[in-house]
Amino acid sequence: MELLPKDVQDTLPPIGSQEGKGWDAIAQVKFFTPTSDWTWWATEYDPEQRLFFGLVEGFERELGYFSLDELQEAKGPLGLGIERDLYWTPKPLKEV
């Protein structure tokens, strides 16, 4: 599965565009590992650096940057890669 096809990439606003919205920022895309508890919700994206900003839930829950390249390379406990939630509906971070 392609993690970030062009049509999905086009829905992501640029880095910094939702600054100040905090938990009201809209999570446009959700990524997850099918065999563990890690989840990434992307609110913004920089296509040149291939860098997202959003919410990451793993060992802890925090706002920060994460890389498309690292998501594409990562493997979960059973060797499965990270996937994009094809049925995700954008919503504010406070609702995820």
CSV table of C-alpha atoms in Angstrom, one decimal:
chain,number,residue,atom,x,y,z
A,1,MET,CA,0.0,0.0,0.0
A,2,GLU,CA,1.2,3.5,-0.8
A,3,LEU,CA,1.2,5.4,2.4
A,4,LEU,CA,0.8,8.8,0.9
A,5,PRO,CA,-0.7,8.9,-2.6
A,6,LYS,CA,-0.9,12.3,-4.3
A,7,ASP,CA,-4.6,12.7,-3.7
A,8,VAL,CA,-4.2,12.1,0.1
A,9,GLN,CA,-1.1,14.4,0.2
A,10,ASP,CA,-3.1,17.2,-1.4
A,11,THR,CA,-5.5,17.1,1.6
A,12,LEU,CA,-2.7,17.9,4.1
A,13,PRO,CA,-2.1,21.6,4.8
A,14,PRO,CA,1.5,22.9,5.0
A,15,ILE,CA,3.5,22.7,8.2
A,16,GLY,CA,2.7,25.6,10.5
A,17,SER,CA,-0.7,26.3,9.0
A,18,GLN,CA,-2.7,25.0,12.0
A,19,GLU,CA,-0.3,26.5,14.6
A,20,GLY,CA,-2.2,27.8,17.6
A,21,LYS,CA,-5.2,25.4,17.1
A,22,GLY,CA,-3.8,22.9,19.6
A,23,TRP,CA,-6.2,20.0,20.0
A,24,ASP,CA,-8.6,21.6,17.5
A,25,ALA,CA,-6.2,21.0,14.6
A,26,ILE,CA,-7.7,18.6,12.1
A,27,ALA,CA,-6.1,15.2,11.7
A,28,GLN,CA,-6.3,14.6,8.0
A,29,VAL,CA,-4.6,11.2,7.8
A,30,LYS,CA,-4.2,8.3,10.2
A,31,PHE,CA,-1.4,5.7,10.1
A,32,PHE,CA,-1.1,2.6,12.3
A,33,THR,CA,0.8,-0.6,12.9
A,34,PRO,CA,-1.6,-3.5,12.5
A,35,THR,CA,0.3,-5.6,15.1
A,36,SER,CA,1.0,-3.0,17.9
A,37,ASP,CA,-0.4,0.0,19.6
A,38,TRP,CA,1.4,2.7,17.6
A,39,THR,CA,-0.7,5.3,15.7
A,40,TRP,CA,0.2,8.5,13.9
A,41,TRP,CA,-2.4,11.2,13.0
A,42,ALA,CA,-1.1,13.8,10.5
A,43,THR,CA,-2.4,17.3,10.7
A,44,GLU,CA,0.2,19.0,8.4
A,45,TYR,CA,2.9,18.0,5.8
A,46,ASP,CA,6.0,19.3,4.1
A,47,PRO,CA,6.4,17.5,0.8
A,48,GLU,CA,10.0,18.7,0.3
A,49,GLN,CA,11.2,17.3,3.6
A,50,ARG,CA,8.7,14.5,3.6
A,51,LEU,CA,7.8,15.5,7.2
A,52,PHE,CA,4.5,15.4,9.0
A,53,PHE,CA,3.4,17.2,12.1
A,54,GLY,CA,0.7,15.7,14.2
A,55,LEU,CA,-0.2,13.4,17.1
A,56,VAL,CA,1.8,10.2,17.8
A,57,GLU,CA,0.5,7.6,20.2
A,58,GLY,CA,3.0,4.9,21.2
A,59,PHE,CA,4.8,4.7,24.5
A,60,GLU,CA,3.3,8.1,25.2
A,61,ARG,CA,0.9,10.5,23.5
A,62,GLU,CA,2.5,13.6,22.1
A,63,LEU,CA,2.4,16.2,19.4
A,64,GLY,CA,5.5,16.3,17.2
A,65,TYR,CA,7.1,15.7,13.8
A,66,PHE,CA,7.4,12.4,12.1
A,67,SER,CA,8.9,11.3,8.8
A,68,LEU,CA,7.2,9.7,5.8
A,69,ASP,CA,10.5,7.9,5.0
A,70,GLU,CA,10.7,6.4,8.6
A,71,LEU,CA,7.0,5.3,8.4
A,72,GLN,CA,7.7,3.5,5.1
A,73,GLU,CA,10.7,1.7,6.5
A,74,ALA,CA,9.3,0.7,9.9
A,75,LYS,CA,8.2,-2.8,10.6
A,76,GLY,CA,6.0,-4.0,13.5
A,77,PRO,CA,6.5,-7.0,15.7
A,78,LEU,CA,5.5,-9.5,13.0
A,79,GLY,CA,7.4,-7.8,10.2
A,80,LEU,CA,4.3,-6.0,8.9
A,81,GLY,CA,4.7,-2.4,7.7
A,82,ILE,CA,2.8,0.7,8.8
A,83,GLU,CA,-0.6,1.2,7.0
A,84,ARG,CA,-2.8,4.1,6.3
A,85,ASP,CA,-6.4,3.9,7.6
A,86,LEU,CA,-8.4,3.9,4.3
A,87,TYR,CA,-11.6,4.6,6.2
A,88,TRP,CA,-10.4,7.5,8.3
A,89,THR,CA,-12.6,10.6,8.4
A,90,PRO,CA,-10.7,13.8,9.2
A,91,LYS,CA,-11.5,15.2,12.7
A,92,PRO,CA,-10.0,17.4,15.4
A,93,LEU,CA,-7.2,15.8,17.4
A,94,LYS,CA,-9.3,16.2,20.6
A,95,GLU,CA,-11.6,13.6,19.2
A,96,VAL,CA,-9.0,10.9,18.5
